[in-house]
Every structure is written in C-alpha cells, then in structure tokens.
Coordinates of C-alpha atoms in Angstrom, one line a residue:
M248 CA 99.5 -42.8 25.0
P249 CA 99.8 -44.6 21.6
P250 CA 102.6 -47.1 20.9
T251 CA 105.9 -45.7 19.7
F252 CA 106.0 -45.5 15.9
P253 CA 109.5 -46.0 14.3
R254 CA 110.9 -42.7 13.0
F255 CA 112.0 -44.2 9.7
L256 CA 108.5 -45.6 9.1
A257 CA 106.9 -42.2 9.9
T258 CA 109.3 -40.5 7.5
A259 CA 108.6 -43.0 4.8
C260 CA 104.8 -42.7 5.2
L261 CA 105.0 -39.0 5.1
F262 CA 107.0 -39.1 1.9
L263 CA 104.5 -41.4 0.3
V264 CA 101.6 -39.1 1.4
Y265 CA 103.3 -36.1 -0.2
T266 CA 104.3 -38.0 -3.3
F267 CA 100.7 -39.0 -3.8
A268 CA 99.5 -35.5 -3.2
A269 CA 101.9 -34.1 -5.7
A270 CA 100.8 -36.6 -8.4
Q271 CA 97.2 -36.0 -7.8
T272 CA 95.5 -34.4 -10.8
T273 CA 92.0 -33.8 -9.5
L274 CA 90.7 -32.0 -6.5
P275 CA 88.1 -33.5 -4.1
V276 CA 84.9 -31.8 -5.0
P277 CA 81.8 -32.1 -2.7
L278 CA 79.0 -34.0 -4.3
S279 CA 76.7 -31.0 -4.1
L280 CA 79.1 -29.2 -6.4
Q281 CA 79.9 -32.1 -8.6
K282 CA 76.2 -32.1 -9.7
T283 CA 76.8 -28.8 -11.5
Y284 CA 79.1 -30.7 -13.9
A285 CA 76.6 -33.5 -14.4
Q286 CA 73.8 -31.0 -15.1
G287 CA 75.9 -29.0 -17.5
T288 CA 75.8 -25.7 -15.6
R289 CA 79.5 -25.7 -15.0
A290 CA 82.5 -27.4 -16.6
Q291 CA 85.6 -28.9 -15.3
N292 CA 87.8 -26.7 -17.5
G293 CA 86.6 -23.7 -15.4
Q294 CA 84.1 -22.3 -17.9
P295 CA 80.4 -22.0 -17.5
G296 CA 78.7 -25.1 -18.8
P297 CA 76.5 -25.2 -21.9
K298 CA 73.5 -25.1 -19.6
Y299 CA 74.7 -22.4 -17.3
W300 CA 72.0 -19.9 -16.2
Q301 CA 71.4 -17.2 -13.7
N302 CA 68.3 -15.1 -12.9
T303 CA 68.2 -11.3 -13.2
A304 CA 65.8 -8.4 -12.6
D305 CA 65.2 -4.8 -13.4
Y306 CA 64.7 -2.7 -10.3
D307 CA 62.9 0.7 -10.3
L308 CA 63.5 2.4 -6.9
K309 CA 61.5 5.4 -5.8
V310 CA 62.6 6.4 -2.2
S311 CA 62.4 9.4 -0.1
F312 CA 64.9 9.9 2.8
D313 CA 64.5 12.5 5.6
P314 CA 67.9 13.0 7.4
K315 CA 66.2 14.5 10.4
T316 CA 63.9 11.6 11.2
R317 CA 66.0 9.0 9.3
L318 CA 62.8 7.7 7.7
V319 CA 63.4 5.7 4.5
A320 CA 60.1 5.3 2.6
G321 CA 59.5 4.1 -0.9
T322 CA 58.3 1.8 -3.5
V323 CA 60.3 -0.8 -5.4
S324 CA 59.1 -2.2 -8.7
I325 CA 60.8 -5.4 -9.8
S326 CA 60.7 -7.2 -13.1
Y327 CA 62.2 -10.6 -12.2
L328 CA 63.3 -13.0 -15.0
N329 CA 63.4 -16.7 -14.2
N330 CA 66.2 -18.1 -16.4
S331 CA 66.4 -21.3 -14.4
P332 CA 65.0 -24.6 -15.7
D333 CA 62.7 -24.7 -12.7
S334 CA 59.2 -23.5 -12.0
L335 CA 59.4 -21.2 -9.0
R336 CA 56.6 -21.6 -6.5
Q337 CA 58.2 -19.2 -4.0
L338 CA 60.0 -15.9 -4.2
W339 CA 62.5 -15.4 -1.4
F340 CA 63.1 -11.7 -0.5
K341 CA 65.9 -10.2 1.4
L342 CA 65.0 -7.5 4.0
Y343 CA 68.5 -6.5 5.1
P344 CA 67.4 -3.6 7.3
N345 CA 65.8 -6.2 9.5
L346 CA 69.3 -6.8 11.0
Y347 CA 68.0 -4.0 13.4
Q348 CA 64.6 -5.7 14.0
K349 CA 63.7 -6.8 17.5
G350 CA 64.6 -10.4 18.0
A351 CA 66.7 -10.7 14.8
P352 CA 69.9 -12.7 15.1
R353 CA 73.0 -10.5 15.2
S354 CA 76.7 -11.1 15.4
S355 CA 77.2 -8.1 17.6
T356 CA 75.3 -6.0 20.2
F357 CA 73.4 -2.9 19.0
S358 CA 72.3 0.1 21.0
P359 CA 68.7 -0.3 22.1
E360 CA 67.7 3.0 20.4
D361 CA 68.6 1.5 17.0
I362 CA 66.4 -1.6 17.4
H363 CA 63.1 -1.2 15.6
D364 CA 60.1 -3.2 14.4
G365 CA 61.6 -4.0 11.1
V366 CA 60.7 -3.1 7.5
K367 CA 57.0 -2.2 7.4
I368 CA 55.5 -3.4 4.2
S369 CA 52.3 -1.5 3.5
A370 CA 51.4 -2.9 0.1
M371 CA 52.7 -5.7 -2.1
S372 CA 51.6 -7.2 -5.4
I373 CA 53.0 -10.0 -7.6
N374 CA 51.8 -10.1 -11.3
G375 CA 49.0 -7.8 -10.4
Q376 CA 47.7 -9.9 -7.5
V377 CA 47.5 -7.9 -4.4
L378 CA 48.8 -9.7 -1.3
D379 CA 47.5 -9.4 2.2
V380 CA 50.6 -7.9 3.8
K381 CA 49.4 -9.1 7.3
K382 CA 50.0 -12.6 6.2
L383 CA 53.5 -12.1 5.0
R384 CA 55.9 -14.5 6.8
I385 CA 59.0 -12.5 7.7
D386 CA 61.9 -14.3 9.4
A387 CA 64.4 -11.5 10.2
T388 CA 66.1 -10.7 6.9
N389 CA 64.3 -13.4 4.9
M390 CA 60.8 -13.3 3.6
P391 CA 59.6 -16.3 1.5
V392 CA 56.4 -15.5 -0.4
P393 CA 54.3 -18.3 -2.1
V394 CA 53.5 -17.5 -5.7
K395 CA 51.7 -19.0 -8.7
A396 CA 54.4 -20.9 -10.5
I397 CA 56.8 -18.8 -12.4
G398 CA 58.0 -21.0 -15.2
P399 CA 61.3 -21.0 -17.1
K400 CA 61.9 -17.8 -19.1
Q401 CA 58.8 -16.2 -17.4
T402 CA 58.9 -12.8 -15.7
A403 CA 57.3 -11.9 -12.4
K404 CA 56.2 -8.3 -11.8
V405 CA 56.6 -7.3 -8.2
V406 CA 55.7 -4.0 -6.5
V407 CA 56.4 -3.4 -2.8
T408 CA 55.7 -0.2 -0.8
Y409 CA 57.7 -0.1 2.4
A410 CA 59.3 2.0 5.1
Y411 CA 61.8 1.7 8.0
T412 CA 64.0 4.0 10.2
L413 CA 67.7 4.1 9.4
N414 CA 69.9 3.4 12.4
K415 CA 71.4 6.4 14.2
G416 CA 74.3 4.5 15.8
S417 CA 75.3 0.8 15.9
H418 CA 76.7 1.4 12.4
M419 CA 77.0 -1.9 10.6
R420 CA 77.8 -0.9 7.0
T421 CA 74.9 1.6 6.9
G422 CA 73.4 4.3 9.0
E423 CA 73.8 7.9 10.1
I424 CA 77.3 9.1 10.0
E425 CA 76.6 12.3 11.9
P426 CA 73.8 14.9 11.8
G427 CA 73.5 15.9 8.1
A428 CA 75.4 12.9 6.7
D429 CA 74.1 9.4 6.0
F430 CA 75.2 6.2 4.2
V431 CA 72.1 4.3 3.2
A432 CA 72.7 0.7 2.1
Y433 CA 70.5 -2.4 1.7
F434 CA 67.6 0.0 1.8
F435 CA 65.0 -1.8 -0.4
P436 CA 63.4 -5.3 -0.5
R437 CA 65.1 -7.4 -3.1
I438 CA 64.7 -10.9 -4.5
A439 CA 67.3 -13.3 -3.2
V440 CA 69.6 -15.3 -5.5
Y441 CA 68.3 -18.6 -6.9
D442 CA 71.2 -20.5 -8.3
D443 CA 72.3 -23.9 -9.6
I444 CA 74.0 -24.9 -6.4
D445 CA 71.7 -24.1 -3.4
G446 CA 68.5 -23.0 -5.1
W447 CA 67.4 -20.0 -2.9
N448 CA 70.0 -18.2 -0.8
R449 CA 68.3 -18.8 2.5
F450 CA 71.1 -17.6 4.8
V451 CA 69.8 -15.1 7.3
Y452 CA 72.1 -12.0 7.4
N453 CA 73.4 -11.4 10.9
G454 CA 75.9 -8.6 10.2
S455 CA 78.9 -11.0 9.9
Q456 CA 78.9 -12.8 6.6
E457 CA 78.6 -10.5 3.6
F458 CA 76.4 -10.6 0.5
Y459 CA 75.3 -12.6 -2.5
N460 CA 73.1 -10.8 -5.0
D461 CA 72.1 -11.2 -8.7
F462 CA 73.3 -9.0 -11.5
C463 CA 70.5 -6.6 -12.1
N464 CA 69.7 -3.2 -13.7
F465 CA 68.7 -0.3 -11.5
K466 CA 66.8 2.9 -11.9
A467 CA 66.6 5.0 -8.7
A468 CA 64.8 8.2 -7.9
I469 CA 66.1 9.4 -4.5
T470 CA 64.3 12.4 -2.9
V471 CA 66.1 14.4 -0.2
P472 CA 65.7 17.9 1.2
R473 CA 67.3 21.0 -0.3
N474 CA 71.1 21.4 0.3
F475 CA 71.6 17.7 0.5
V476 CA 73.7 16.2 -2.3
V477 CA 73.4 12.6 -3.2
W478 CA 76.1 10.2 -4.4
A479 CA 75.1 6.7 -5.5
T480 CA 75.8 3.6 -7.5
G481 CA 75.2 4.3 -11.2
D482 CA 75.3 7.4 -13.3
L483 CA 73.5 10.7 -12.2
K484 CA 71.0 11.3 -15.0
N485 CA 69.6 14.7 -14.0
A486 CA 72.6 16.7 -12.8
D487 CA 71.4 19.9 -14.4
Q488 CA 68.1 19.6 -12.5
V489 CA 69.4 18.9 -9.0
L490 CA 72.6 20.9 -9.1
T491 CA 72.8 24.6 -10.0
K492 CA 74.6 25.4 -13.2
K493 CA 78.0 26.1 -11.7
Y494 CA 78.3 22.7 -9.9
A495 CA 76.8 20.7 -12.8
K496 CA 79.5 22.2 -15.0
R497 CA 82.3 21.3 -12.5
L498 CA 81.0 17.7 -12.4
A499 CA 81.0 17.5 -16.2
D500 CA 84.5 19.0 -16.3
A501 CA 85.8 16.4 -13.8
E502 CA 84.6 13.6 -16.0
K503 CA 87.1 14.6 -18.7
N504 CA 89.9 16.1 -16.6
D505 CA 93.0 14.4 -15.3
A506 CA 93.5 17.2 -12.6
V507 CA 91.5 17.3 -9.4
V508 CA 88.4 19.4 -9.7
H509 CA 86.9 20.8 -6.5
I510 CA 83.2 20.4 -7.3
I511 CA 82.2 21.5 -3.8
D512 CA 84.6 23.3 -1.5
E513 CA 84.2 24.8 2.0
S514 CA 83.3 28.3 0.6
D515 CA 80.6 26.7 -1.5
L516 CA 79.1 25.0 1.5
K517 CA 78.8 28.4 3.2
R518 CA 76.9 29.9 0.3
Q519 CA 74.4 27.0 0.2
D520 CA 73.8 27.5 -3.5
I521 CA 74.7 24.0 -4.6
T522 CA 71.4 22.3 -5.1
A523 CA 68.2 23.4 -6.9
A524 CA 66.1 25.8 -4.8
N525 CA 63.3 23.3 -4.1
A526 CA 62.2 22.1 -0.7
Q527 CA 62.9 18.6 -2.0
N528 CA 65.0 17.4 -4.9
T529 CA 64.8 14.1 -6.6
W530 CA 68.1 12.7 -7.8
R531 CA 67.9 10.1 -10.6
F532 CA 70.5 7.4 -11.1
E533 CA 70.9 4.4 -13.4
A534 CA 73.2 1.4 -13.3
Q535 CA 73.3 -1.7 -15.5
N536 CA 74.5 -5.2 -14.6
V537 CA 75.5 -4.6 -11.0
T538 CA 74.8 -6.6 -7.9
D539 CA 73.6 -3.9 -5.6
F540 CA 72.6 -0.2 -5.4
V541 CA 73.4 2.2 -2.5
F542 CA 73.4 5.9 -1.9
A543 CA 74.9 8.5 0.5
T544 CA 73.8 12.0 1.2
A545 CA 75.2 15.0 3.1
D546 CA 74.7 18.8 3.4
H547 CA 78.2 19.7 4.6
Y548 CA 80.7 17.5 2.8
V549 CA 83.2 18.7 0.2
W550 CA 83.5 16.9 -3.1
E551 CA 86.8 16.4 -5.0
S552 CA 86.9 14.7 -8.3
T553 CA 89.2 13.6 -11.0
S554 CA 89.1 11.2 -13.9
L555 CA 91.5 9.0 -16.0
V556 CA 91.6 6.8 -19.0
V557 CA 91.2 3.2 -17.8
D558 CA 90.9 1.6 -21.2
P559 CA 93.4 2.9 -23.8
A560 CA 91.7 0.9 -26.6
T561 CA 88.5 2.8 -26.2
K562 CA 89.7 5.9 -24.3
R563 CA 87.0 5.2 -21.7
R564 CA 87.4 7.2 -18.5
T565 CA 86.5 6.6 -14.9
R566 CA 85.6 9.5 -12.6
V567 CA 87.0 9.1 -9.0
D568 CA 85.5 11.1 -6.2
A569 CA 86.4 11.8 -2.6
V570 CA 83.5 13.1 -0.5
Y571 CA 84.2 14.1 3.1
N572 CA 84.0 16.3 6.2
T573 CA 87.1 18.6 6.1
K574 CA 87.7 18.0 9.8
H575 CA 89.0 14.6 8.8
A576 CA 92.5 15.5 7.7
D577 CA 93.3 12.0 6.5
Y578 CA 90.8 12.4 3.7
K579 CA 92.8 15.3 2.0
E580 CA 94.9 12.8 0.0
V581 CA 92.2 10.2 -0.5
V582 CA 91.2 11.3 -4.0
H583 CA 94.9 10.8 -5.1
F584 CA 95.1 7.4 -3.4
A585 CA 91.8 6.4 -5.1
R586 CA 92.9 7.6 -8.5
R587 CA 96.2 5.7 -8.2
T588 CA 94.3 2.6 -7.2
V589 CA 92.0 2.8 -10.2
E590 CA 95.0 3.4 -12.4
A591 CA 97.0 0.4 -10.9
M592 CA 94.0 -1.9 -11.2
S593 CA 93.6 -0.9 -14.9
Y594 CA 97.3 -1.1 -15.9
T595 CA 99.2 -3.2 -13.3
F596 CA 97.1 -5.6 -11.1
P597 CA 94.9 -7.2 -12.1
K598 CA 95.6 -5.3 -15.3
W599 CA 92.0 -5.1 -16.3
P600 CA 90.3 -1.8 -17.3
F601 CA 88.3 -0.5 -14.4
P602 CA 84.8 -1.7 -15.2
Y603 CA 82.7 1.2 -14.0
A604 CA 82.2 4.9 -14.9
H605 CA 82.9 6.2 -11.4
E606 CA 84.1 5.3 -8.0
T607 CA 83.1 7.4 -4.9
I608 CA 84.9 7.2 -1.6
F609 CA 82.6 8.5 1.1
D610 CA 83.6 9.6 4.5
G611 CA 81.6 7.2 6.7
L612 CA 81.8 5.0 9.7
D613 CA 82.8 1.6 8.2
Q614 CA 85.3 -0.1 5.9
M615 CA 82.9 -1.4 3.4
E616 CA 82.6 -1.7 -0.4
Y617 CA 79.6 -1.4 -2.8
P618 CA 79.3 -1.2 -6.6
M619 CA 80.9 2.2 -7.5
M620 CA 80.9 3.3 -3.8
V621 CA 83.1 2.9 -0.7
N622 CA 82.0 3.7 2.9
D623 CA 85.3 4.4 4.7
N624 CA 85.8 5.7 8.2
P625 CA 88.5 8.3 9.1
V626 CA 91.9 6.7 10.1
A627 CA 94.8 7.8 12.1
T628 CA 97.7 7.6 9.7
R629 CA 98.6 8.1 6.0
E630 CA 99.5 4.5 5.7
D631 CA 96.1 3.4 7.0
A632 CA 94.4 5.8 4.6
I633 CA 96.3 4.2 1.6
T634 CA 95.7 0.6 2.6
L635 CA 92.0 1.1 3.5
T636 CA 91.3 3.1 0.3
D637 CA 93.0 0.6 -2.1
H638 CA 91.6 -2.5 -0.3
E639 CA 88.0 -1.3 -0.6
I640 CA 88.3 -0.1 -4.2
F641 CA 89.9 -3.4 -5.2
H642 CA 86.6 -5.1 -4.2
T643 CA 85.2 -3.6 -7.4
M644 CA 86.6 -6.6 -9.2
F645 CA 85.9 -9.1 -6.4
P646 CA 83.0 -9.5 -5.7
F647 CA 81.1 -7.0 -7.8
Y648 CA 82.5 -7.6 -11.3
M649 CA 82.8 -11.4 -10.6
G650 CA 79.6 -12.0 -8.7
V651 CA 81.2 -14.0 -5.9
N652 CA 79.0 -15.6 -3.2
E653 CA 80.6 -13.7 -0.3
T654 CA 78.2 -15.3 2.1
K655 CA 79.7 -18.7 1.6
Y656 CA 83.2 -18.0 0.1
A657 CA 84.6 -14.8 1.7
W658 CA 88.1 -15.8 0.6
M659 CA 87.0 -15.4 -3.0
D660 CA 86.7 -11.7 -2.6
E661 CA 88.5 -10.6 0.6
G662 CA 91.6 -12.6 -0.3
W663 CA 91.9 -10.7 -3.6
A664 CA 91.3 -7.3 -1.9
T665 CA 94.1 -8.2 0.5
I666 CA 96.7 -9.1 -2.2
G667 CA 95.5 -6.0 -4.1
E668 CA 96.1 -3.9 -1.0
W669 CA 99.6 -5.4 -0.6
I670 CA 100.6 -4.7 -4.2
I671 CA 98.9 -1.4 -4.8
S672 CA 99.9 0.2 -1.5
N673 CA 103.5 -0.3 -2.4
I674 CA 102.8 1.4 -5.8
I675 CA 101.2 4.4 -4.1
D676 CA 104.1 4.6 -1.6
P677 CA 107.1 2.5 -2.4
K678 CA 108.3 2.8 1.3
L679 CA 105.1 1.1 2.5
Q680 CA 105.4 -2.6 3.4
D681 CA 101.9 -3.9 4.1
D682 CA 101.7 -7.4 5.6
Y683 CA 98.1 -7.2 6.8
G684 CA 97.2 -10.5 8.6
V685 CA 100.5 -12.4 7.9
E686 CA 101.8 -12.5 11.5
P687 CA 98.3 -13.3 13.0
Y688 CA 98.3 -16.4 10.7
A689 CA 101.8 -17.4 11.7
R690 CA 100.8 -17.3 15.4
A691 CA 97.5 -19.2 14.9
A692 CA 98.5 -21.7 12.2
D693 CA 97.4 -25.3 13.0
S694 CA 95.7 -24.3 16.2
E695 CA 92.1 -25.0 17.0
N696 CA 91.4 -21.6 15.5
D697 CA 92.9 -22.5 12.1
L698 CA 90.5 -24.2 9.7
P699 CA 91.0 -25.0 6.0
I700 CA 90.4 -22.0 3.8
I701 CA 87.7 -23.9 1.9
T702 CA 85.5 -24.1 5.0
L703 CA 82.3 -22.3 4.4
T704 CA 82.3 -18.8 5.8
T705 CA 78.9 -19.4 7.3
Q706 CA 80.6 -22.0 9.6
Q707 CA 83.2 -19.6 11.0
N708 CA 83.6 -16.5 13.1
G709 CA 86.3 -14.8 15.0
T710 CA 89.9 -15.8 14.3
P711 CA 89.1 -18.5 11.7
F712 CA 86.8 -16.2 9.8
F713 CA 89.5 -13.5 9.6
L714 CA 92.4 -15.8 8.7
N715 CA 90.5 -17.7 6.0
S716 CA 88.9 -14.6 4.5
Y717 CA 92.0 -12.3 4.3
P718 CA 95.6 -13.3 4.8
K719 CA 95.6 -17.0 4.0
P720 CA 94.0 -16.8 0.5
A721 CA 96.0 -13.6 -0.2
M722 CA 99.2 -15.5 0.4
G723 CA 98.0 -18.4 -1.7
Y724 CA 97.4 -16.0 -4.7
Y725 CA 100.7 -14.3 -4.0
Y726 CA 102.6 -17.6 -4.1
V727 CA 101.0 -18.6 -7.4
R728 CA 101.8 -15.2 -8.9
D729 CA 105.4 -15.7 -7.8
L730 CA 105.4 -19.3 -9.3
L731 CA 104.0 -18.4 -12.7
G732 CA 105.6 -15.0 -13.1
D733 CA 103.6 -11.8 -13.7
E734 CA 102.8 -12.4 -17.4
L735 CA 101.5 -16.0 -17.1
F736 CA 99.7 -15.2 -13.8
T737 CA 97.9 -12.3 -15.5
K738 CA 96.9 -14.6 -18.4
A739 CA 95.5 -17.2 -15.9
L740 CA 93.7 -14.5 -13.9
H741 CA 92.2 -13.0 -17.0
T742 CA 91.0 -16.4 -18.0
Y743 CA 89.1 -16.6 -14.8
I744 CA 87.8 -13.0 -15.2
R745 CA 86.6 -13.6 -18.8
N746 CA 85.0 -16.9 -17.8
W747 CA 83.0 -15.5 -14.9
N748 CA 82.6 -11.7 -14.9
G749 CA 78.9 -11.0 -14.6
K750 CA 78.3 -14.5 -13.3
H751 CA 78.5 -16.5 -10.1
P752 CA 81.7 -18.5 -9.8
M753 CA 82.2 -21.1 -7.1
P754 CA 85.7 -22.1 -5.7
Y755 CA 86.3 -24.9 -8.3
D756 CA 85.5 -22.6 -11.1
F757 CA 88.3 -20.4 -9.9
F758 CA 90.8 -23.3 -9.5
N759 CA 89.9 -24.8 -12.9
S760 CA 90.0 -21.5 -14.7
M761 CA 93.5 -20.7 -13.3
N762 CA 94.8 -24.1 -14.3
E763 CA 93.4 -23.6 -17.8
G764 CA 94.7 -20.1 -18.2
A765 CA 98.2 -21.1 -16.9
G766 CA 98.3 -24.2 -18.9
Q767 CA 99.4 -26.0 -15.8
N768 CA 97.8 -28.3 -13.3
L769 CA 98.1 -26.4 -10.0
N770 CA 95.9 -28.7 -8.1
W771 CA 98.8 -29.9 -5.9
F772 CA 99.0 -26.3 -4.5
W773 CA 95.2 -25.6 -4.4
Q774 CA 94.8 -28.8 -2.4
R775 CA 97.6 -28.2 0.1
W776 CA 97.0 -24.5 0.6
F777 CA 93.2 -24.0 0.3
I778 CA 91.7 -27.4 1.1
D779 CA 93.9 -29.3 3.5
G780 CA 94.7 -28.5 7.1
G781 CA 98.3 -28.0 8.2
Y782 CA 100.7 -25.2 8.9
P783 CA 103.6 -23.3 7.3
D784 CA 107.0 -23.9 8.9
Q785 CA 110.5 -23.8 7.3
A786 CA 113.8 -24.3 9.0
L787 CA 117.5 -23.9 8.2
Q788 CA 118.7 -27.5 8.3
S789 CA 122.4 -26.9 7.4
V790 CA 124.7 -24.1 6.1
T791 CA 128.0 -24.6 4.5
Q792 CA 130.2 -22.4 2.2
Q793 CA 128.8 -24.4 -0.8
S794 CA 125.1 -24.6 0.0
I795 CA 122.1 -24.0 2.3
I796 CA 119.6 -26.8 3.0
V797 CA 116.1 -25.6 3.9
E798 CA 113.6 -28.0 5.4
S799 CA 109.8 -27.8 5.2
K800 CA 108.8 -28.9 8.6
G801 CA 105.2 -27.9 8.0
T802 CA 102.8 -29.0 5.3
K803 CA 102.0 -25.7 3.7
P804 CA 104.2 -24.9 0.7
M805 CA 105.8 -21.4 0.8
P806 CA 108.5 -19.8 -1.2
V807 CA 112.1 -20.0 0.1
D808 CA 113.7 -16.6 0.8
L809 CA 117.2 -16.4 2.1
T810 CA 119.3 -13.4 3.1
V811 CA 123.0 -14.4 3.2
T812 CA 125.6 -12.2 4.9
Y813 CA 129.2 -13.1 4.0
A814 CA 132.3 -12.6 6.1
D815 CA 133.2 -9.5 4.2
N816 CA 129.7 -8.1 5.2
S817 CA 128.4 -8.3 1.6
T818 CA 124.8 -9.7 1.3
Q819 CA 123.0 -11.8 -1.2
K820 CA 119.3 -12.6 -1.5
L821 CA 118.2 -16.0 -2.8
H822 CA 114.7 -17.0 -3.8
R823 CA 112.9 -20.2 -4.8
T824 CA 109.3 -20.4 -5.7
I825 CA 106.8 -22.9 -4.3
A826 CA 107.8 -25.2 -7.3
V827 CA 110.5 -26.7 -5.1
W828 CA 107.9 -28.4 -3.0
Q829 CA 105.6 -29.7 -5.8
D830 CA 107.0 -33.2 -5.9
G831 CA 106.6 -33.7 -2.2
S832 CA 110.2 -33.0 -1.2
K833 CA 110.8 -32.1 2.4
T834 CA 114.1 -30.3 1.8
V835 CA 115.6 -28.1 -0.9
T836 CA 119.3 -27.4 -1.4
V837 CA 120.2 -23.8 -2.5
P838 CA 123.8 -23.7 -3.9
L839 CA 126.2 -20.9 -3.0
D840 CA 129.2 -20.0 -5.2
G841 CA 131.6 -21.3 -2.4
K842 CA 134.1 -18.5 -2.8
K843 CA 133.3 -16.6 0.4
A844 CA 132.8 -17.7 4.0
V845 CA 129.2 -17.4 5.3
K846 CA 128.7 -15.2 8.3
K847 CA 124.9 -15.3 8.8
V848 CA 121.8 -16.7 7.0
V849 CA 118.2 -15.5 7.7
L850 CA 115.3 -17.5 6.3
G851 CA 112.0 -15.7 5.6
H852 CA 110.1 -12.9 3.9
L853 CA 107.4 -10.4 4.6
Y854 CA 104.8 -12.9 3.2
T855 CA 106.0 -16.2 4.6
P856 CA 104.2 -16.7 7.9
D857 CA 106.6 -19.1 9.6
N858 CA 105.0 -20.9 12.5
S859 CA 108.3 -21.3 14.3
K860 CA 111.0 -18.7 13.7
G861 CA 113.5 -20.1 16.2
N862 CA 115.2 -22.1 13.5
N863 CA 115.2 -19.4 10.8
V864 CA 118.6 -17.8 11.6
W865 CA 122.0 -19.3 11.4
E866 CA 125.2 -17.6 12.5
A867 CA 128.8 -18.8 12.1
K868 CA 130.5 -19.7 15.4

C-alpha cells in the first residue's frame, strides 16, 4: 500500500493538471504522423499539404455469377496510377474472399462448408508481362507481387483472371442470402492503398476491422441468368437491354418522381417478364471516384423506388431504392425511411447534398454499408428498421465520401454514423429516442475494457472495439455540436468535408479542420475525450433555493443537464455545455431564481453516460 497522500495536495495537483490541460494549445501527435507535416503532405491547419498525393486506378470488371453454384468468375483489368513520389517495386493486392480460405485468420468461426481453397488466379499480367501464377505468394487476404519499378506518375496495367465460390452461409458482409438472392461484395482482386503514412496497407482482413481503399473509377459488366435482376454501385448503363420496356420505363420514371414507384411488384414476379429473354444477361454499371464496387442479385425481390432533389442549387436528384423479399414485413416502410434519411443528410445533418445518384437498401443478412448500397438484415421492430436504415445510409459520407481508413480509425466513420442515427431517427419519428451504446459505455467506463478512442482499431476487439468505434466518438461529436451551436458546428464540419472529401484524412486532419472551421482551439476537448483515458461522472454537490452546484468527479467533460422540480410541482430544465469545464474547473454553479422552494433535482441526459448515478438525484427532506 502506498503512503497516504494529503488530500489538499492531491486536490491541488489535480487542479494544476487540469489547468495545464486547458491551456494546452497543441495535441500530442505520434512521430509517424508528424512526419506528414515535415514532408508537406498534410498541414497543421487541417488541410492537405502542398505535396499531398494519393494513388488511384481505373477498374474494368467483367464477372459472371451463377446463383446455383455460387461461382464467381471473371477478369479484372486495372490501370493503376502511381501519384506518390516513390518508385514502387511491389504491388500489394487485396483478396478479400480469402477470409474464407482454409487457414486464413478469422475473428469468428465459419461453417466448414463455407471454407474453400481461396481465390484461384488462373492468369495474371503486369504491363504486358505474363506472370507464373504458381509462384504468386498469397498470404490470406494479402498478395504482394514484385514488379519492375513503377516510378512517380507512371501507370501500371494489370490484368487478373480469377474465380472463387461465394459462401452459402457464415455471412460476413457478403454471401448467399437465400436461394435466388445474393449479396456479392469484395469479389475482385484489387490493389491495396499505398499512402503517405504507412506505405502499403498490409493489414490482413480477418472479418473484424473494416476497409481502406483508394478512390477509383469502375466499369462493371455483370452476367447473371435470366430473371435475375442486378443492383450495384454506380449507374446502370444498359437498362433498356437487360430490362423489358415496361420496367425500364418505371426505372426512368422513378429517377424524376417524388412518389414511390413500384418498379417490380409481386404480380410482376409471377409473370417473369422483367428481364430480357436471354439465357444470360450482362448488366453494365459505371461509377466514378468511389472506394469500392459491389452488386446484389435476386429473382424474387420486389423493387420500390423514389427520388428527391438533394441539391437545390443544381436540382440534382438522388434515387432511393428498397429491394426486398415481401415476407419481411419490416421492409415495407424502408423506402420511406431511406428517403427521409437522404433528405435529412442533404438539408439538416450534415447538411451536405447527398453525393451519389442513387442509394439501394437491399434485404440481406448483415448490417453493412457500401458506396450507393446497403446490405441490411430484417429486424423485429419499426424502431430497429429506422435506426438501422439511417445508420447505414449515413456511412455514405463517412467513410465513402471522406475516404477514412476504417481499418485503423473506425471511430472516424462509425462514430459519425452513430450520431447521424441519433439525430435522423428522431427526425423520422419524433417519439424515437435512440441512445445506442450510451449505457454500455457508462457501465464500462474506465474499466480494463475501456481504452482511449484514439487507440488503433487493429489493437482492439470486443467491448473496447465497440465503445471506441460507436458511442464514445458519437458523444464527442454531439458535445462539440452542442458547444458550438448548429450553425457554427456545420461550418466546422463543412470545413473538414471540403478539405478531405475524395481523400484520406487521418485523426489530426479532422481535429485541425474542425478547429479551423470553428475558429476555436478545441484541443482541450479533443485531448480529454478522444486521446486521454478517464471516465465521465458528474454529481450533485449541493442544492439550495438559490443555486445548484454540480461536481465533475470524473475526467471526461460532459454537458450539464438538470431537471428541477419545485414545491408547486412545476419543472424547469437547465443546460450548460462542455464549455464550463474548459478551464479545468471541477465544479459549476447553476443559479436558480430563488423564488420557489426546490423539491427535487435530477442530473443527467440521454447522452451523458454517467459512471455513477447514485449521486445524480437530490430530494428535499
């Protein structure tokens, strides 16, 4: 047992620590990230530096998919542009289907029938040089390939012919949904990100951490049997060739119609007159400047669609689709929830015109987002359908529009999707109070399962992974929005979006952009909420007819919310933003008018995860 430390000295030291933290103007940045400032790729004002670069590619995908055998087979042609200042002597490829390869590391157990020999590469060439595919060194989802040096501003031409079997069960973001319906993601070999921080993205995908991909252009030709409709990232370029005239017209109508159009209904499914009468049909899609490309297909799903103006300046519209099996009753309102989400994102939060031409919510077996697509499982309640739909669609901005490295910094996208869910769910249904993850954090705060948010996602799993990805960052964003007010917060967030859309921001790019946009140094909060350890805990220290004193017993700054009930049973709600803790104070005095006796005081709010609630209620004796 350590020697007793005098209480007054402990208090004095704690005050000095907080005073120093409040006065601190710079954040502690790891050396590996500081180098980006020195080399000019990033700037301390939150903007990309004068020497910022990122690599890109054009992908031409030709793939056939047989829903009966689940065989995915195709050729991908890649034109890869090296914008870095380095000569690349390797190309690192990602083979995400190898999550199901025998011996690959996995974060969960899969059914033995889904384990296969991995992606089979039958032919590969780089800049016209044919490679011996037997000598390829494949390490689960990674495949490094030595190449003749690709210099700065040079382009490599890569062609890969490959095949694998899509999983039937063990659904991890991709796979068969049921006979006649499949969600096919991560289905082609792609070149990994090479960036100014880590060089090649060498993390092996194990099903836990999510993704980090370059912004690229895609052309895709997807061949499936007759009666199977295909939905995908990008715009369908040959609707009149793969859909019969009636359905192609309905699709065209939906793209300019505010009302819901039933492109395919149950009676249409019975007639089986939807697709062109060929044994196989090839659906052609194109997408520009996106980080991924996925597709889904089904022969028995209905298709509802609507569209809305997302940018009043240009009158640009976004089409919103719900594609589902009618036995799932929860999906009957999804098209409306999705439309309201796209509308809210465009006009309320983050108040940025929805950036893509369409968004498709597909009835699948997961809760996962992709550019212009969502793979959502059926849920039990209307509330769940709302929160799941808006959460996954909100990912359109983070990570897809912003290019976040989810593999390392899940909080930079999941935290935004969580606050988006909180705000937009209440817009869709004002009675809905969504506090996803708040109480789990309150229970786990400052335990061995509670790590700082800034901890790399690759170093976490279980409870820390969940807390640091979802509720903790969402509350941090929520508190800053409350501090700045909606107008200034939107200005700060838009500064971040303008700085980094279509690029690859790191955490300090976000912090610095927000500071710049707000015109305030918020580092005192970024440090204490995102970087430091500690816990949130407030207490009612004293209550009189004239004032209430609230103590911050923990180290995490939260807003102060008080519900005061007076002797005449009238109530009053009082609120203070996190600004009251900026100077390191441990107490805040909230004045009352002193005219009425106080009967009861309750401290707390839906989004204040108090670690110890026993001291949050005061009642007059």
